[in-house]
Amino acid sequence: MKVLCNREKLREGLAITNGVIPTRSTKAVLENVCLVATDDTLELVGTDLEVSVRYRIDDVKVEEPGPAVIPSRVALDFVRDLSGETVTLETKDGNCFITSGADSCELVTVDPDEYPVVPRFDAEKQLPLQGGILTRLVNQTSFAAAREPGRYAMHGILLAIEDDCLRMVGTDGRRLALSSTPVDAGKGEWAPVIVPAKGMQLFCRVISDPLDTIHLDLGEHQIGMQTQNAEIFARLIDGEFPRYAAVVPTDCEQSLEADTELLNKKLRLVANVTGEDARAVKFKLKKKELELFGQSIGRGEATAHMEVAFTGKAAEVAFNPDYVLDGLKNCEGDTVRLEFKDRTSPGKFTLGENFVYVVMPITVDA
Amino acid sequence: MACARPSILHVDMDAFYASVEVRDNPSLAGLPVCVGGPASGRGVIAAASYEARAFGVHSAMPTARARRLCPNMVLLAPDFDRYTAASRRIMEIFRSFTPQVEPLSLDEAFLDVRGCERLHGSALDIGHAIRARILKETALVASVGIAPSKFLAKLASDLDKPNGFRVIEEHEVRETLDPLPVEKIFGVGERTAKRLHQLGVETVGDLAGLERGEVVRRFGASGVWIHDLAHGIDPRRVNPHREEKSHGMERTFAEDISDPEELRTLLLSFCEEVGFGLRGRGLRGRTVTLKVRYSDFKTRTRTRTLELPTNLGPRLFSVASELLERVPGGPLRLLGVQVSQLEDVRQPIQGDLFESQLTPTRSQDQWIQTNERLEQATRSMDKLRRKYGRLAVQPAALLGRPALSGRTAPRQAPAAGAGAEPADSEED
């Protein structure tokens, strides 16, 4: 293999594949990136067997087609720190030389036959979507997905296509983010799938232009996404996602609208004084005022007030401030609406046109 | 190492349950009085007065056997409400001397009086004062042991029982310990004692004389412990904040029970009782364990951890009864329920969105509503129970049943078995 290519493009490609490639794996070959030069393209392939990526760099000069499997981390670091504009990749005697101007390195290679086979995107039915919309949906839901071990299915994001609507849901059992967008699903039928959060984040990573159209393929065991120059596959989580629709509150007596920025600020202020293990901020509603109250045993307490538009009767409810702040961070509008029934029922935050965030309150015995 | 000056007190009430009974009914004075379950129902003795002990009766002995040893004994069903009231008074007395009080059960506690000397005098002064005040305020008799360590203090209180007062000074440790049988060492049970006897070890002095390496080789980690104690070394401190790890109740039946309905009803009464106990202590728990023992003494337990901790009887019952269905059926000799992973009720609870989906019979809203209402209702019911007695309010399913603890009327309605004793107090 011998290829000449733009250094910046190569760096970007290696950075993306390196995002999938494990730094330490029981299968050492997975710690490498697989380069394949054909015609006038260079393809970079990386996988950890859960998530795989093919990244294509066009406009390269292929002097000798062929593959090369080289250590991913080292290659990325070296290419990043090179100063020339063009880089030459060349295999010779079982080694791979990366050269730019007078600077070069020589990396050991692995037999390409040892590298696992990564699928190609060739779905019969595909769902076209604007890249930016996918990114938005992922950002609006992945923060709520579970991180701590436990309910396996909640470590992924539910992706469902129904009634010409693409919906994503992330939840850790204590809060739930639900965001959707209209799509033209055509005649295709897709069963809902659970995508690992890591895969979803990588999807967003390779979308370079939010206006570009991407294609999704929801298979039985994996989800694929195709962009201009990348194909990504993520193995689906095999599990049962909780019935999320049942927990989105519908009949709420209390409803308030608040300035997003101000609520964010006041909440952060009060949260400073709440305890570490049991963080709770009380939302006390009276007439046109919202009082935020936080305390921690042994440290003290804090109160903040702000004006809100409020319908319902005087009530109070307590939430983990971190959960609410996570939602506010992703809020699309200048105002946020909070609806709830009572202090033990879930609070529903409306953070955008098709974006709701449900947070289970913290109950404190009197 | 233990500190030189004896500052640890072990106060132990003499024949506590029996003494409370005699105090409240002076006509029993001088008679062999026992508290326990009836002989007909495989009951055991929970406490025996010294008059009864003279016949060889002791606690944990089957009532039937006690009856043979002492045909004239007066057997009373336990009334834990009164014992608890007396216990509370006694603990208050302890705490008026020092906050360093570690209760071991209803009727005994360790106290560390170091640092109280200028306020209340020496450990001996305090010991005498405590005994006098207990006698004056509760009309009950206590034995006091004073020593440099917990182990020795407990040993000391036992040496001169009843109405004992014994001090073990640092320099008296060897001469006090050496002649005692090894069984007196905390942690030396029947089996260890047997193995020690085979080595020719009869007294604590014999054990102390053994080479440490050999004891450790033969008895492992517990060898370190018993060898230390044999030398009077006990580094444990008095811990006033010893947290309850679990709270529960179990009961051996007079006759094996196989009727599932009957078992469920009993389980409900246990859960109600355990919930009441937890609420009284300001605790709630996350893990529910069901215990059953079959007629062949095979014991099985089943455990479930809740998403949200609780101290409400009906919630405990809904879990416990499911667990009961999961154990193999058959005549049961014993049934019990225990709640662990306890926490303070003031601890805020983060709600769970999908809790209802784990209990599919009800919708989320319904469940939360009932839980909320149940909590409010329980608070009011507890008030009534505290004012008018435990049976003032109870689930309809339990109406007309004898109380588990406490008596429906004074001196009657004996509960079956050894009396339903809270499982976290003395138990075999």
Short mmCIF file of C-alpha atoms in Angstrom, two decimals, chain A residues 21-353:
data_model
loop_
_atom_site.label_atom_id
_atom_site.label_comp_id
_atom_site.label_asym_id
_atom_site.label_seq_id
_atom_site.Cartn_x
_atom_site.Cartn_y
_atom_site.Cartn_z
CA ILE A 21 -11.02 1.48 18.97
CA PRO A 22 -10.39 0.21 22.51
CA THR A 23 -7.14 1.27 24.16
CA ARG A 24 -6.86 -2.07 25.87
CA SER A 25 -8.56 -5.17 24.63
CA THR A 26 -8.31 -8.87 25.30
CA LYS A 27 -8.07 -9.16 21.52
CA ALA A 28 -4.94 -7.15 20.79
CA VAL A 29 -5.76 -6.81 17.10
CA LEU A 30 -8.70 -4.56 17.99
CA GLU A 31 -6.30 -1.92 19.26
CA ASN A 32 -5.32 -1.31 15.63
CA VAL A 33 -6.89 0.70 12.86
CA CYS A 34 -7.32 -0.97 9.52
CA LEU A 35 -6.42 1.18 6.47
CA VAL A 36 -7.55 0.12 3.02
CA ALA A 37 -6.46 2.02 -0.11
CA THR A 38 -8.53 1.53 -3.26
CA ASP A 39 -8.78 3.57 -6.46
CA ASP A 40 -8.72 7.09 -5.12
CA THR A 41 -10.00 6.59 -1.60
CA LEU A 42 -8.52 5.59 1.73
CA GLU A 43 -10.83 3.82 4.14
CA LEU A 44 -10.20 3.70 7.89
CA VAL A 45 -11.87 0.91 9.81
CA GLY A 46 -12.17 0.56 13.58
CA THR A 47 -14.24 -1.66 15.84
CA ASP A 48 -14.60 -2.86 19.40
CA LEU A 49 -17.05 -5.52 18.21
CA GLU A 50 -19.94 -3.52 19.73
CA VAL A 51 -19.58 -0.43 17.61
CA SER A 52 -17.82 -0.36 14.23
CA VAL A 53 -16.93 2.51 11.95
CA ARG A 54 -15.80 2.85 8.36
CA TYR A 55 -14.52 6.29 7.51
CA ARG A 56 -13.70 7.21 3.93
CA ILE A 57 -11.21 9.88 2.89
CA ASP A 58 -11.63 10.97 -0.72
CA ASP A 59 -9.20 12.84 -2.95
CA VAL A 60 -6.22 10.79 -1.97
CA LYS A 61 -3.54 9.65 -4.38
CA VAL A 62 -3.26 5.88 -4.32
CA GLU A 63 0.01 4.76 -5.83
CA GLU A 64 -0.37 1.19 -4.69
CA PRO A 65 -3.72 -0.17 -3.44
CA GLY A 66 -3.87 -2.53 -0.45
CA PRO A 67 -4.48 -2.78 3.28
CA ALA A 68 -2.43 -1.98 6.36
CA VAL A 69 -3.32 -2.64 10.00
CA ILE A 70 -1.42 -0.33 12.36
CA PRO A 71 -1.59 0.71 16.05
CA SER A 72 -4.36 3.27 16.22
CA ARG A 73 -3.33 5.44 19.15
CA VAL A 74 0.27 5.89 18.01
CA ALA A 75 -0.73 6.62 14.44
CA LEU A 76 -3.18 9.29 15.54
CA ASP A 77 -0.70 10.96 17.90
CA PHE A 78 2.03 10.97 15.28
CA VAL A 79 -0.13 12.33 12.47
CA ARG A 80 -1.56 15.01 14.77
CA ASP A 81 1.90 16.33 15.60
CA LEU A 82 3.26 16.23 12.06
CA SER A 83 3.67 19.67 10.49
CA GLY A 84 3.56 19.04 6.74
CA GLU A 85 0.40 19.37 4.68
CA THR A 86 0.64 16.04 2.92
CA VAL A 87 1.32 12.66 4.46
CA THR A 88 2.53 9.53 2.76
CA LEU A 89 1.51 6.12 4.10
CA GLU A 90 3.52 3.24 2.73
CA THR A 91 3.98 -0.40 3.70
CA LYS A 92 7.36 -1.99 3.19
CA ASP A 93 8.66 -5.29 4.55
CA GLY A 94 5.82 -5.73 7.04
CA ASN A 95 6.12 -2.20 8.40
CA CYS A 96 4.16 0.95 7.72
CA PHE A 97 5.96 4.25 7.16
CA ILE A 98 4.19 7.53 7.85
CA THR A 99 6.15 10.34 6.21
CA SER A 100 5.69 14.07 5.86
CA GLY A 101 8.59 16.09 4.47
CA ALA A 102 11.71 14.99 6.26
CA ASP A 103 9.83 13.54 9.28
CA SER A 104 8.73 9.94 9.40
CA CYS A 105 7.87 7.04 11.64
CA GLU A 106 7.85 3.32 11.10
CA LEU A 107 5.05 1.33 12.70
CA VAL A 108 4.70 -2.41 13.04
CA THR A 109 1.73 -3.86 11.20
CA VAL A 110 -0.61 -6.76 11.85
CA ASP A 111 -1.70 -9.27 9.21
CA PRO A 112 -4.90 -7.72 7.70
CA ASP A 113 -6.51 -11.17 7.63
CA GLU A 114 -6.56 -11.14 11.42
CA TYR A 115 -8.68 -8.01 11.49
CA PRO A 116 -12.40 -8.70 12.07
CA VAL A 117 -14.80 -8.20 9.20
CA VAL A 118 -16.82 -5.00 9.54
CA PRO A 119 -20.14 -4.85 7.68
CA ARG A 120 -21.04 -2.48 4.87
CA PHE A 121 -24.10 -0.31 4.75
CA ASP A 122 -26.44 -1.73 2.14
CA ALA A 123 -29.91 -1.58 3.66
CA GLU A 124 -32.91 -2.14 1.43
CA LYS A 125 -35.01 0.32 3.38
CA GLN A 126 -33.40 3.38 4.84
CA LEU A 127 -34.66 6.29 6.81
CA PRO A 128 -33.28 9.58 5.50
CA LEU A 129 -32.85 12.29 8.10
CA GLN A 130 -31.08 15.59 8.48
CA GLY A 131 -27.87 15.09 10.41
CA GLY A 132 -28.49 18.04 12.71
CA ILE A 133 -31.84 16.63 13.78
CA LEU A 134 -30.31 13.32 14.78
CA THR A 135 -27.66 15.17 16.76
CA ARG A 136 -30.32 17.24 18.50
CA LEU A 137 -32.39 14.21 19.46
CA VAL A 138 -29.37 12.37 20.78
CA ASN A 139 -28.19 15.35 22.82
CA GLN A 140 -31.66 15.85 24.24
CA THR A 141 -31.97 12.27 25.44
CA SER A 142 -28.57 10.69 26.07
CA PHE A 143 -27.87 12.75 29.20
CA ALA A 144 -30.75 11.01 30.95
CA ALA A 145 -29.59 7.48 30.10
CA ALA A 146 -28.39 5.29 32.95
CA ARG A 147 -24.72 5.22 33.76
CA GLU A 148 -24.55 3.17 36.91
CA PRO A 149 -24.80 -0.56 36.52
CA GLY A 150 -28.23 -2.06 36.97
CA ARG A 151 -31.01 -2.06 34.48
CA TYR A 152 -29.21 -2.98 31.34
CA ALA A 153 -31.79 -1.75 28.85
CA MET A 154 -31.57 1.77 30.28
CA HIS A 155 -27.92 2.05 29.27
CA GLY A 156 -29.16 2.69 25.77
CA ILE A 157 -31.43 5.13 24.03
CA LEU A 158 -34.72 3.92 22.72
CA LEU A 159 -35.26 4.80 19.09
CA ALA A 160 -38.76 4.28 17.75
CA ILE A 161 -40.38 5.22 14.47
CA GLU A 162 -44.16 5.37 14.55
CA ASP A 163 -46.74 7.48 12.75
CA ASP A 164 -44.13 9.31 10.70
CA CYS A 165 -42.39 10.37 13.85
CA LEU A 166 -38.92 9.50 15.05
CA ARG A 167 -38.77 9.37 18.81
CA MET A 168 -35.84 8.93 21.13
CA VAL A 169 -36.05 8.22 24.85
CA GLY A 170 -33.32 8.14 27.45
CA THR A 171 -33.97 7.23 31.08
CA ASP A 172 -32.19 6.01 34.16
CA GLY A 173 -35.38 5.20 36.02
CA ARG A 174 -35.45 8.46 37.94
CA ARG A 175 -35.75 10.88 35.06
CA LEU A 176 -36.71 10.46 31.46
CA ALA A 177 -36.05 12.60 28.40
CA LEU A 178 -38.24 12.23 25.35
CA SER A 179 -37.61 14.05 22.11
CA SER A 180 -39.16 13.51 18.72
CA THR A 181 -39.21 14.83 15.18
CA PRO A 182 -41.48 14.29 12.21
CA VAL A 183 -39.95 12.03 9.55
CA ASP A 184 -41.05 10.56 6.29
CA ALA A 185 -40.92 6.93 7.18
CA GLY A 186 -42.38 5.88 3.84
CA LYS A 187 -43.88 2.44 3.89
CA GLY A 188 -41.10 0.91 5.90
CA GLU A 189 -41.85 -0.62 9.24
CA TRP A 190 -39.34 -0.47 12.02
CA ALA A 191 -39.49 -2.13 15.35
CA PRO A 192 -38.22 0.05 18.22
CA VAL A 193 -34.56 -0.54 19.05
CA ILE A 194 -32.28 0.26 21.99
CA VAL A 195 -28.98 1.78 20.92
CA PRO A 196 -26.02 1.94 23.29
CA ALA A 197 -25.28 5.53 24.30
CA LYS A 198 -21.68 5.18 23.09
CA GLY A 199 -22.83 4.28 19.60
CA MET A 200 -25.28 7.17 19.54
CA GLN A 201 -22.61 9.65 20.54
CA LEU A 202 -20.35 8.38 17.80
CA PHE A 203 -23.15 8.84 15.29
CA CYS A 204 -23.22 12.51 16.22
CA ARG A 205 -19.46 12.74 16.12
CA VAL A 206 -19.22 11.87 12.43
CA ILE A 207 -21.95 14.27 11.36
CA SER A 208 -19.77 17.13 10.20
CA ASP A 209 -22.44 19.27 8.56
CA PRO A 210 -25.82 19.42 10.32
CA LEU A 211 -27.55 20.07 7.01
CA ASP A 212 -26.24 16.89 5.40
CA THR A 213 -28.68 14.08 4.97
CA ILE A 214 -27.83 10.85 6.72
CA HIS A 215 -29.46 7.45 6.42
CA LEU A 216 -30.46 5.11 9.19
CA ASP A 217 -30.98 1.40 8.97
CA LEU A 218 -32.63 -0.36 11.89
CA GLY A 219 -31.75 -4.02 11.71
CA GLU A 220 -32.65 -6.81 14.04
CA HIS A 221 -29.33 -6.90 15.83
CA GLN A 222 -27.65 -3.68 14.81
CA ILE A 223 -28.33 -0.14 13.74
CA GLY A 224 -26.43 1.39 10.89
CA MET A 225 -25.93 4.99 9.92
CA GLN A 226 -24.47 6.32 6.71
CA THR A 227 -23.17 9.84 6.19
CA GLN A 228 -21.27 11.39 3.30
CA ASN A 229 -18.08 9.60 4.20
CA ALA A 230 -18.78 7.37 7.16
CA GLU A 231 -20.67 4.23 7.99
CA ILE A 232 -21.26 3.29 11.59
CA PHE A 233 -22.82 0.19 13.05
CA ALA A 234 -23.79 -0.34 16.64
CA ARG A 235 -24.91 -3.60 18.13
CA LEU A 236 -28.33 -3.15 19.70
CA ILE A 237 -29.06 -3.75 23.35
CA ASP A 238 -31.21 -6.81 23.68
CA GLY A 239 -33.59 -6.01 26.49
CA GLU A 240 -36.92 -4.61 27.43
CA PHE A 241 -37.16 -0.85 27.62
CA PRO A 242 -39.55 0.40 30.30
CA ARG A 243 -42.96 1.53 29.11
CA TYR A 244 -42.04 5.16 29.01
CA ALA A 245 -45.35 6.54 27.75
CA ALA A 246 -47.09 5.47 30.95
CA VAL A 247 -44.97 7.72 33.14
CA VAL A 248 -45.35 10.96 31.24
CA PRO A 249 -47.91 12.83 33.34
CA THR A 250 -51.04 13.98 31.57
CA ASP A 251 -53.37 15.53 34.13
CA CYS A 252 -51.36 18.01 36.15
CA GLU A 253 -53.04 20.53 38.41
CA GLN A 254 -50.00 22.69 38.96
CA SER A 255 -48.41 24.38 36.00
CA LEU A 256 -45.77 27.07 36.01
CA GLU A 257 -43.78 28.86 33.38
CA ALA A 258 -40.42 30.30 34.24
CA ASP A 259 -37.56 32.03 32.54
CA THR A 260 -35.12 29.26 31.67
CA GLU A 261 -31.99 31.27 32.30
CA LEU A 262 -33.18 32.67 35.61
CA LEU A 263 -34.40 29.32 36.90
CA ASN A 264 -31.08 27.79 35.95
CA LYS A 265 -29.24 30.49 37.87
CA LYS A 266 -31.41 30.39 41.00
CA LEU A 267 -31.45 26.62 41.11
CA ARG A 268 -27.69 26.45 40.84
CA LEU A 269 -27.45 29.00 43.64
CA VAL A 270 -29.58 27.00 46.06
CA ALA A 271 -28.10 23.66 45.01
CA ASN A 272 -24.73 24.84 46.33
CA VAL A 273 -25.99 24.37 49.86
CA THR A 274 -27.68 20.99 49.46
CA GLY A 275 -26.10 17.80 50.75
CA GLU A 276 -23.96 15.47 48.74
CA ASP A 277 -25.65 12.12 49.05
CA ALA A 278 -29.24 13.27 49.19
CA ARG A 279 -29.48 16.33 47.04
CA ALA A 280 -32.92 17.90 47.05
CA VAL A 281 -34.23 21.35 46.27
CA LYS A 282 -37.79 22.18 47.25
CA PHE A 283 -39.89 24.05 44.71
CA LYS A 284 -42.50 25.96 46.72
CA LEU A 285 -45.23 27.59 44.69
CA LYS A 286 -47.34 30.47 45.91
CA LYS A 287 -49.37 32.76 43.68
CA LYS A 288 -46.87 34.23 41.24
CA GLU A 289 -43.79 33.25 43.11
CA LEU A 290 -41.50 30.28 43.09
CA GLU A 291 -39.39 29.74 46.17
CA LEU A 292 -36.44 27.42 45.93
CA PHE A 293 -35.21 25.96 49.18
CA GLY A 294 -32.24 23.72 49.78
CA GLN A 295 -30.56 22.52 52.94
CA SER A 296 -27.94 20.14 54.16
CA ILE A 297 -27.58 18.91 57.68
CA GLY A 298 -24.52 20.47 59.23
CA ARG A 299 -23.97 23.00 56.47
CA GLY A 300 -27.00 25.23 56.41
CA GLU A 301 -29.77 26.22 54.09
CA ALA A 302 -30.46 28.53 51.17
CA THR A 303 -33.52 30.19 49.71
CA ALA A 304 -34.09 31.92 46.39
CA HIS A 305 -37.17 33.56 44.94
CA MET A 306 -38.28 34.25 41.41
CA GLU A 307 -41.42 35.36 39.64
CA VAL A 308 -43.24 32.79 37.59
CA ALA A 309 -46.51 32.41 35.74
CA PHE A 310 -48.43 29.89 37.76
CA THR A 311 -51.79 28.19 37.64
CA GLY A 312 -52.99 25.75 40.25
CA LYS A 313 -53.02 25.84 44.01
CA ALA A 314 -50.13 26.46 46.34
CA ALA A 315 -47.98 23.36 46.35
CA GLU A 316 -44.49 22.11 46.81
CA VAL A 317 -42.34 19.43 45.29
CA ALA A 318 -38.65 18.53 45.68
CA PHE A 319 -36.26 17.47 42.95
CA ASN A 320 -32.65 16.52 42.71
CA PRO A 321 -31.26 19.85 41.39
CA ASP A 322 -28.68 18.08 39.20
CA TYR A 323 -31.44 16.36 37.28
CA VAL A 324 -33.32 19.60 36.69
CA LEU A 325 -30.14 21.45 35.70
CA ASP A 326 -29.31 18.71 33.19
CA GLY A 327 -32.65 19.36 31.55
CA LEU A 328 -32.38 23.15 31.62
CA LYS A 329 -28.98 22.92 29.98
CA ASN A 330 -30.65 21.31 26.98
CA CYS A 331 -33.72 23.54 26.99
CA GLU A 332 -34.52 24.96 23.58
CA GLY A 333 -36.67 27.92 24.57
CA ASP A 334 -36.38 31.03 26.73
CA THR A 335 -39.12 29.76 28.99
CA VAL A 336 -39.58 26.38 30.55
CA ARG A 337 -42.84 24.87 31.72
CA LEU A 338 -43.12 22.62 34.73
CA GLU A 339 -46.29 20.67 35.42
CA PHE A 340 -46.93 18.30 38.29
CA LYS A 341 -49.76 16.84 40.29
CA ASP A 342 -48.43 16.54 43.83
CA ARG A 343 -45.22 16.12 45.71
CA THR A 344 -44.92 12.41 44.98
CA SER A 345 -45.86 12.44 41.32
CA PRO A 346 -43.44 12.97 38.46
CA GLY A 347 -42.79 16.53 37.30
CA LYS A 348 -43.03 17.20 33.58
CA PHE A 349 -40.67 19.81 32.16
CA THR A 350 -41.44 21.00 28.66
CA LEU A 351 -38.09 22.04 27.24
CA GLY A 352 -38.96 22.46 23.59
CA GLU A 353 -41.63 21.91 21.02
#
